[in-house]
mmCIF file of C-alpha atoms in Angstrom:
data_model
loop_
_atom_site.group_PDB
_atom_site.id
_atom_site.type_symbol
_atom_site.label_atom_id
_atom_site.label_comp_id
_atom_site.label_asym_id
_atom_site.label_seq_id
_atom_site.Cartn_x
_atom_site.Cartn_y
_atom_site.Cartn_z
ATOM 1 C CA MET A 133 6.212 149.630 -70.635
ATOM 2 C CA PHE A 134 7.626 146.867 -68.463
ATOM 3 C CA ASP A 135 5.986 143.433 -68.485
ATOM 4 C CA ALA A 136 5.905 142.301 -64.841
ATOM 5 C CA SER A 137 3.880 139.123 -65.357
ATOM 6 C CA ARG A 138 6.851 136.790 -64.888
ATOM 7 C CA ILE A 139 7.797 138.314 -61.533
ATOM 8 C CA TYR A 140 4.480 137.170 -60.076
ATOM 9 C CA GLY A 141 4.547 133.748 -61.726
ATOM 10 C CA ALA A 142 4.511 130.402 -59.990
ATOM 11 C CA ASP A 143 8.087 129.379 -60.809
ATOM 12 C CA ASP A 144 9.753 131.636 -58.198
ATOM 13 C CA ALA A 145 12.507 132.450 -60.700
ATOM 14 C CA PHE A 146 13.397 135.532 -58.675
ATOM 15 C CA ASP A 147 13.422 133.991 -55.237
ATOM 16 C CA LEU A 148 16.243 135.696 -53.315
ATOM 17 C CA ARG A 149 17.812 132.410 -52.244
ATOM 18 C CA ARG A 150 18.039 131.257 -55.878
ATOM 19 C CA ILE A 151 19.574 134.528 -57.074
ATOM 20 C CA SER A 152 22.030 134.612 -54.149
ATOM 21 C CA LYS A 153 23.135 131.060 -54.964
ATOM 22 C CA ILE A 154 23.795 132.008 -58.602
ATOM 23 C CA ILE A 155 25.938 134.974 -57.524
ATOM 24 C CA ARG A 156 27.928 133.075 -54.916
ATOM 25 C CA SER A 157 28.565 130.116 -57.238
ATOM 26 C CA GLY A 158 29.778 132.364 -60.057
ATOM 27 C CA GLY A 159 26.819 131.468 -62.302
ATOM 28 C CA ASP A 160 25.372 133.532 -65.137
ATOM 29 C CA ILE A 161 23.872 136.348 -63.091
ATOM 30 C CA VAL A 162 23.505 138.571 -66.167
ATOM 31 C CA ALA A 163 21.068 136.156 -67.790
ATOM 32 C CA ALA A 164 19.262 135.515 -64.512
ATOM 33 C CA LEU A 165 18.650 139.225 -63.883
ATOM 34 C CA ALA A 166 18.030 140.391 -67.454
ATOM 35 C CA PRO A 167 14.208 140.066 -67.109
ATOM 36 C CA LEU A 168 14.327 142.563 -64.224
ATOM 37 C CA VAL A 169 16.177 145.286 -66.142
ATOM 38 C CA VAL A 170 13.810 147.993 -67.392
ATOM 39 C CA HIS A 171 16.407 150.446 -68.728
ATOM 40 C CA GLU A 172 20.174 150.721 -68.667
ATOM 41 C CA ASP A 173 22.690 153.365 -69.723
ATOM 42 C CA ASN A 174 26.076 154.630 -68.553
ATOM 43 C CA HIS A 175 24.596 156.576 -65.643
ATOM 44 C CA GLN A 176 21.496 154.773 -64.432
ATOM 45 C CA LEU A 177 19.915 151.359 -64.145
ATOM 46 C CA ILE A 178 16.142 151.072 -63.754
ATOM 47 C CA VAL A 179 15.107 147.691 -62.377
ATOM 48 C CA PHE A 180 12.082 145.875 -61.013
ATOM 49 C CA LYS A 181 12.534 144.720 -57.419
ATOM 50 C CA PRO A 182 10.738 141.450 -56.641
ATOM 51 C CA PRO A 183 8.961 140.998 -53.292
ATOM 52 C CA GLY A 184 11.260 139.894 -50.487
ATOM 53 C CA TRP A 185 14.397 141.660 -51.745
ATOM 54 C CA LEU A 186 16.089 144.316 -49.628
ATOM 55 C CA SER A 187 16.502 147.741 -51.221
ATOM 56 C CA GLN A 188 19.700 148.273 -49.247
ATOM 57 C CA SER A 189 21.785 146.098 -46.955
ATOM 58 C CA ASP A 190 20.740 145.614 -43.351
ATOM 59 C CA ASP A 191 21.800 143.474 -40.380
ATOM 60 C CA THR A 192 20.241 140.278 -41.812
ATOM 61 C CA GLY A 193 23.254 139.717 -44.051
ATOM 62 C CA ASP A 194 20.996 139.042 -47.043
ATOM 63 C CA LEU A 195 22.004 140.443 -50.407
ATOM 64 C CA SER A 196 20.242 143.678 -51.370
ATOM 65 C CA VAL A 197 19.146 145.061 -54.736
ATOM 66 C CA THR A 198 22.301 147.214 -54.827
ATOM 67 C CA ASP A 199 24.511 144.220 -53.970
ATOM 68 C CA ILE A 200 22.852 142.047 -56.602
ATOM 69 C CA PHE A 201 22.963 144.581 -59.416
ATOM 70 C CA ALA A 202 26.516 145.614 -58.575
ATOM 71 C CA GLY A 203 27.321 141.963 -59.286
ATOM 72 C CA TYR A 204 25.331 142.165 -62.522
ATOM 73 C CA LEU A 205 27.276 145.239 -63.673
ATOM 74 C CA ARG A 206 30.617 143.762 -62.669
ATOM 75 C CA LYS A 207 29.922 140.561 -64.596
ATOM 76 C CA LYS A 208 28.371 142.189 -67.662
ATOM 77 C CA TYR A 209 31.098 144.794 -68.126
ATOM 78 C CA HIS A 210 34.012 142.648 -66.873
ATOM 79 C CA LYS A 211 34.947 145.088 -64.119
ATOM 80 C CA PRO A 212 37.937 143.910 -62.061
ATOM 81 C CA GLY A 213 36.774 145.565 -58.841
ATOM 82 C CA LYS A 214 33.462 146.406 -57.241
ATOM 83 C CA ALA A 215 31.022 148.198 -59.565
ATOM 84 C CA PHE A 216 29.381 151.385 -58.292
ATOM 85 C CA CYS A 217 25.641 150.820 -57.795
ATOM 86 C CA ALA A 218 23.477 152.874 -55.441
ATOM 87 C CA ALA A 219 19.751 153.258 -54.837
ATOM 88 C CA VAL A 220 18.228 156.729 -54.854
ATOM 89 C CA GLN A 221 14.795 155.594 -53.707
ATOM 90 C CA ARG A 222 13.768 152.682 -51.531
ATOM 91 C CA LEU A 223 11.016 150.122 -51.306
ATOM 92 C CA ASP A 224 10.156 148.145 -48.193
ATOM 93 C CA ARG A 225 11.376 144.558 -48.333
ATOM 94 C CA PRO A 226 7.951 142.940 -48.902
ATOM 95 C CA ALA A 227 6.988 145.583 -51.495
ATOM 96 C CA SER A 228 7.980 145.331 -55.151
ATOM 97 C CA GLY A 229 8.265 147.448 -58.256
ATOM 98 C CA LEU A 230 10.378 149.946 -60.133
ATOM 99 C CA MET A 231 13.590 151.220 -58.566
ATOM 100 C CA ALA A 232 16.097 153.742 -59.898
ATOM 101 C CA LEU A 233 19.718 152.744 -59.343
ATOM 102 C CA VAL A 234 22.665 154.913 -60.329
ATOM 103 C CA ARG A 235 26.069 153.959 -61.672
ATOM 104 C CA THR A 236 27.986 157.151 -60.804
ATOM 105 C CA SER A 237 28.231 159.489 -57.820
ATOM 106 C CA LYS A 238 27.266 162.436 -60.042
ATOM 107 C CA ALA A 239 24.031 160.710 -61.051
ATOM 108 C CA ALA A 240 23.340 159.876 -57.405
ATOM 109 C CA ALA A 241 23.708 163.509 -56.343
ATOM 110 C CA ARG A 242 21.496 164.825 -59.137
ATOM 111 C CA LEU A 243 18.672 162.347 -58.617
ATOM 112 C CA SER A 244 18.834 162.883 -54.860
ATOM 113 C CA GLU A 245 18.359 166.594 -55.524
ATOM 114 C CA GLN A 246 15.274 165.861 -57.619
ATOM 115 C CA LEU A 247 13.885 163.843 -54.727
ATOM 116 C CA ARG A 248 14.597 166.715 -52.341
ATOM 117 C CA LEU A 249 12.844 169.182 -54.650
ATOM 118 C CA ARG A 250 9.941 166.717 -55.106
ATOM 119 C CA THR A 251 10.262 166.682 -58.885
ATOM 120 C CA PHE A 252 10.932 162.928 -58.864
ATOM 121 C CA GLU A 253 7.419 161.466 -59.286
ATOM 122 C CA LYS A 254 6.408 158.019 -58.031
ATOM 123 C CA ASN A 255 3.148 156.131 -58.363
ATOM 124 C CA TYR A 256 2.211 152.895 -56.667
ATOM 125 C CA LEU A 257 -0.389 150.196 -57.009
ATOM 126 C CA ALA A 258 -1.922 149.503 -53.590
ATOM 127 C CA ILE A 259 -4.063 146.391 -53.142
ATOM 128 C CA THR A 260 -6.476 146.044 -50.223
ATOM 129 C CA ASP A 261 -9.408 143.833 -49.300
ATOM 130 C CA LYS A 262 -11.352 146.775 -47.878
ATOM 131 C CA PRO A 263 -12.323 150.010 -49.655
ATOM 132 C CA LEU A 264 -11.229 153.480 -48.632
ATOM 133 C CA MET A 265 -14.342 155.228 -47.395
ATOM 134 C CA GLY A 266 -15.297 158.832 -48.100
ATOM 135 C CA LYS A 267 -18.212 160.898 -46.801
ATOM 136 C CA ASN A 268 -20.614 159.228 -49.233
ATOM 137 C CA GLY A 269 -19.356 155.649 -49.145
ATOM 138 C CA ALA A 270 -16.500 153.968 -50.994
ATOM 139 C CA ALA A 271 -14.315 156.693 -52.494
ATOM 140 C CA LYS A 272 -13.226 156.753 -56.127
ATOM 141 C CA GLN A 273 -10.533 159.311 -55.304
ATOM 142 C CA ILE A 274 -9.449 160.513 -51.899
ATOM 143 C CA VAL A 275 -6.635 162.401 -50.180
ATOM 144 C CA LEU A 276 -5.499 160.780 -46.942
ATOM 145 C CA VAL A 277 -3.844 162.879 -44.247
ATOM 146 C CA ALA A 278 -2.681 161.963 -40.738
ATOM 147 C CA ASP A 279 -0.082 162.995 -38.175
ATOM 148 C CA MET A 280 2.136 159.966 -37.610
ATOM 149 C CA GLU A 281 5.111 159.147 -35.437
ATOM 150 C CA LYS A 282 7.570 156.263 -35.542
ATOM 151 C CA ILE A 283 7.211 153.901 -32.581
ATOM 152 C CA ASP A 284 8.786 150.419 -32.396
ATOM 153 C CA ARG A 285 9.527 150.345 -36.148
ATOM 154 C CA MET A 286 5.969 151.307 -37.055
ATOM 155 C CA ALA A 287 4.317 154.574 -38.108
ATOM 156 C CA VAL A 288 1.528 155.216 -35.589
ATOM 157 C CA LYS A 289 -1.260 157.768 -35.930
ATOM 158 C CA ARG A 290 -1.288 160.559 -33.356
ATOM 159 C CA GLY A 291 -4.588 160.760 -31.498
ATOM 160 C CA ALA A 292 -6.788 163.863 -31.506
ATOM 161 C CA ALA A 293 -6.044 164.314 -27.805
ATOM 162 C CA ALA A 294 -2.314 164.757 -28.341
ATOM 163 C CA ASP A 295 -0.992 168.031 -26.976
ATOM 164 C CA THR A 296 0.791 170.682 -29.051
ATOM 165 C CA ALA A 297 4.300 169.453 -28.156
ATOM 166 C CA GLU A 298 3.436 165.886 -29.157
ATOM 167 C CA LYS A 299 1.943 167.007 -32.468
ATOM 168 C CA GLN A 300 5.083 168.999 -33.261
ATOM 169 C CA GLN A 301 7.114 165.791 -32.889
ATOM 170 C CA ALA A 302 4.806 163.952 -35.294
ATOM 171 C CA SER A 303 5.182 164.008 -39.072
ATOM 172 C CA GLN A 304 2.305 164.745 -41.425
ATOM 173 C CA TYR A 305 1.679 161.953 -43.920
ATOM 174 C CA ILE A 306 -0.238 162.708 -47.146
ATOM 175 C CA LEU A 307 -1.192 160.593 -50.138
ATOM 176 C CA THR A 308 -3.702 160.642 -52.981
ATOM 177 C CA ALA A 309 -5.456 157.383 -53.850
ATOM 178 C CA ARG A 310 -7.546 156.756 -56.974
ATOM 179 C CA LEU A 311 -9.644 153.601 -57.270
ATOM 180 C CA LEU A 312 -8.670 151.634 -60.377
ATOM 181 C CA GLY A 313 -11.065 148.750 -59.943
ATOM 182 C CA GLN A 314 -12.416 145.941 -57.803
ATOM 183 C CA SER A 315 -12.151 142.217 -58.474
ATOM 184 C CA LYS A 316 -12.508 139.012 -56.418
ATOM 185 C CA GLY A 317 -12.746 140.926 -53.160
ATOM 186 C CA PHE A 318 -9.664 143.062 -53.814
ATOM 187 C CA PHE A 319 -9.538 146.817 -54.388
ATOM 188 C CA ARG A 320 -6.796 148.362 -56.530
ATOM 189 C CA TYR A 321 -5.662 151.952 -56.005
ATOM 190 C CA ASP A 322 -3.236 154.169 -57.877
ATOM 191 C CA VAL A 323 -1.401 155.979 -55.098
ATOM 192 C CA SER A 324 0.857 159.021 -55.356
ATOM 193 C CA ILE A 325 2.929 160.624 -52.622
ATOM 194 C CA GLU A 326 4.975 163.806 -52.535
ATOM 195 C CA SER A 327 7.742 162.567 -50.276
ATOM 196 C CA GLY A 328 9.063 159.216 -49.107
ATOM 197 C CA LYS A 329 8.362 158.972 -45.388
ATOM 198 C CA PHE A 330 8.675 155.848 -43.273
ATOM 199 C CA HIS A 331 5.893 153.345 -44.163
ATOM 200 C CA GLN A 332 3.891 156.259 -45.580
ATOM 201 C CA ILE A 333 1.468 154.321 -47.785
ATOM 202 C CA ARG A 334 1.215 151.298 -45.502
ATOM 203 C CA ALA A 335 0.480 153.324 -42.388
ATOM 204 C CA LEU A 336 -1.931 155.803 -43.997
ATOM 205 C CA MET A 337 -3.990 153.135 -45.756
ATOM 206 C CA ALA A 338 -4.260 151.190 -42.493
ATOM 207 C CA ALA A 339 -5.101 154.309 -40.475
ATOM 208 C CA HIS A 340 -8.046 154.896 -42.826
ATOM 209 C CA GLY A 341 -9.407 151.359 -42.548
ATOM 210 C CA ALA A 342 -7.887 149.770 -45.662
ATOM 211 C CA PRO A 343 -4.576 148.035 -44.830
ATOM 212 C CA LEU A 344 -2.651 146.464 -47.691
ATOM 213 C CA VAL A 345 -3.094 142.743 -48.285
ATOM 214 C CA GLY A 346 -0.242 140.836 -46.726
ATOM 215 C CA ASP A 347 0.670 143.717 -44.410
ATOM 216 C CA VAL A 348 0.108 141.907 -41.122
ATOM 217 C CA LYS A 349 2.144 144.530 -39.246
ATOM 218 C CA TYR A 350 -0.564 147.101 -40.000
ATOM 219 C CA GLY A 351 -3.577 144.818 -39.685
ATOM 220 C CA GLY A 352 -3.700 143.525 -43.262
ATOM 221 C CA LYS A 353 -4.920 140.111 -44.382
ATOM 222 C CA ARG A 354 -2.315 137.395 -43.844
ATOM 223 C CA LEU A 355 -1.322 135.644 -47.064
ATOM 224 C CA THR A 356 -1.299 131.860 -47.058
ATOM 225 C CA SER A 357 1.607 131.282 -49.432
ATOM 226 C CA ARG A 358 3.369 134.647 -49.906
ATOM 227 C CA ARG A 359 4.597 135.555 -46.437
ATOM 228 C CA ASN A 360 7.332 137.811 -47.845
ATOM 229 C CA ALA A 361 5.048 139.968 -50.022
ATOM 230 C CA LEU A 362 2.434 142.685 -49.646
ATOM 231 C CA GLY A 363 0.098 144.509 -51.990
ATOM 232 C CA LEU A 364 2.317 147.479 -52.796
ATOM 233 C CA ILE A 365 4.008 147.850 -56.184
ATOM 234 C CA ALA A 366 5.893 150.867 -57.571
ATOM 235 C CA ILE A 367 4.346 151.126 -61.047
ATOM 236 C CA ARG A 368 5.610 154.480 -62.376
ATOM 237 C CA LEU A 369 8.717 156.653 -62.064
ATOM 238 C CA CYS A 370 9.021 160.049 -63.738
ATOM 239 C CA PHE A 371 12.193 162.127 -63.434
ATOM 240 C CA LYS A 372 14.856 163.877 -65.465
ATOM 241 C CA HIS A 373 17.904 162.024 -66.707
ATOM 242 C CA PRO A 374 20.739 162.872 -64.277
ATOM 243 C CA ILE A 375 23.119 163.937 -67.078
ATOM 244 C CA THR A 376 21.103 164.979 -70.156
ATOM 245 C CA GLY A 377 18.162 166.458 -68.252
ATOM 246 C CA ALA A 378 15.680 164.744 -70.584
ATOM 247 C CA GLN A 379 12.353 163.855 -68.994
ATOM 248 C CA GLN A 380 11.950 160.095 -68.489
ATOM 249 C CA ILE A 381 8.929 157.967 -67.671
ATOM 250 C CA PHE A 382 9.203 154.306 -66.705
ATOM 251 C CA GLU A 383 5.967 152.386 -66.241
ATOM 252 C CA VAL A 384 4.738 148.883 -65.551
ATOM 253 C CA ASP A 385 2.301 147.550 -68.135
ATOM 254 C CA MET A 386 -0.872 147.266 -66.055
ATOM 255 C CA ALA A 387 -2.140 144.520 -68.359
ATOM 256 C CA SER A 388 0.748 142.368 -67.116
ATOM 257 C CA LEU A 389 -0.703 142.664 -63.586
ATOM 258 C CA ARG A 390 -4.188 141.565 -64.611
ATOM 259 C CA SER A 391 -3.990 138.269 -62.693
ATOM 260 C CA LEU A 392 -2.041 139.657 -59.760
ATOM 261 C CA GLU A 393 -4.725 138.748 -57.215
ATOM 262 C CA HIS A 394 -3.936 135.040 -57.756
ATOM 263 C CA TYR A 395 -0.418 135.735 -56.486
ATOM 264 C CA PHE A 396 -1.815 137.026 -53.185
ATOM 265 C CA ILE A 397 -4.315 134.215 -52.554
#
């Protein structure tokens, strides 16, 4: 179980600008990143991505999780060149949570195959300020389905009037959401998905009237102090070790997220 309480603390120890400064100044990046390391062996590195960090490099020029942890590996193991570090699953920049990184190309290929076969399981904590509604009111468990298409960097729901050709171009989004609890006007859901489609959880929750807190793009409540975060956290990964084949489960200790709502106020 990973204790994530410090990630959502008030000290901003994992602010991207602070971490980037440590790397570029040649500081002790191993010590700075150690609290984010969930598991480490010769083939894989399981880490916790804070809100606001890129999963992979983009045109902003900001350091990504793979850039940062390649620096961690290079420093820790005194590698003379660039250390191999690749992500096999992604999280949107404002999201946070568990990520599986690999240290070899063989591990990358094998975990990518598990993702393709849908044997790589992922669960997320989704936080909203509106409940998901079923036929008889607020749902305790519900399966959300919608035909979505990508338009202007958003996943948009296809209308019922769309013709057959348009529907064929759309992609079907599916998720299962289970209500974990309600506190201080926030609703917490355990969400599972079978495949990783563009903005799958964000778009589906919004399309069913319960956008994630902080997800202004999809109609969610704007946060006053955490503009780079939203209520989506990867809390569980379950997959086979890329070399030994042993089943692995990595989870966030939910007790460490007990006061999470304060982070989003």
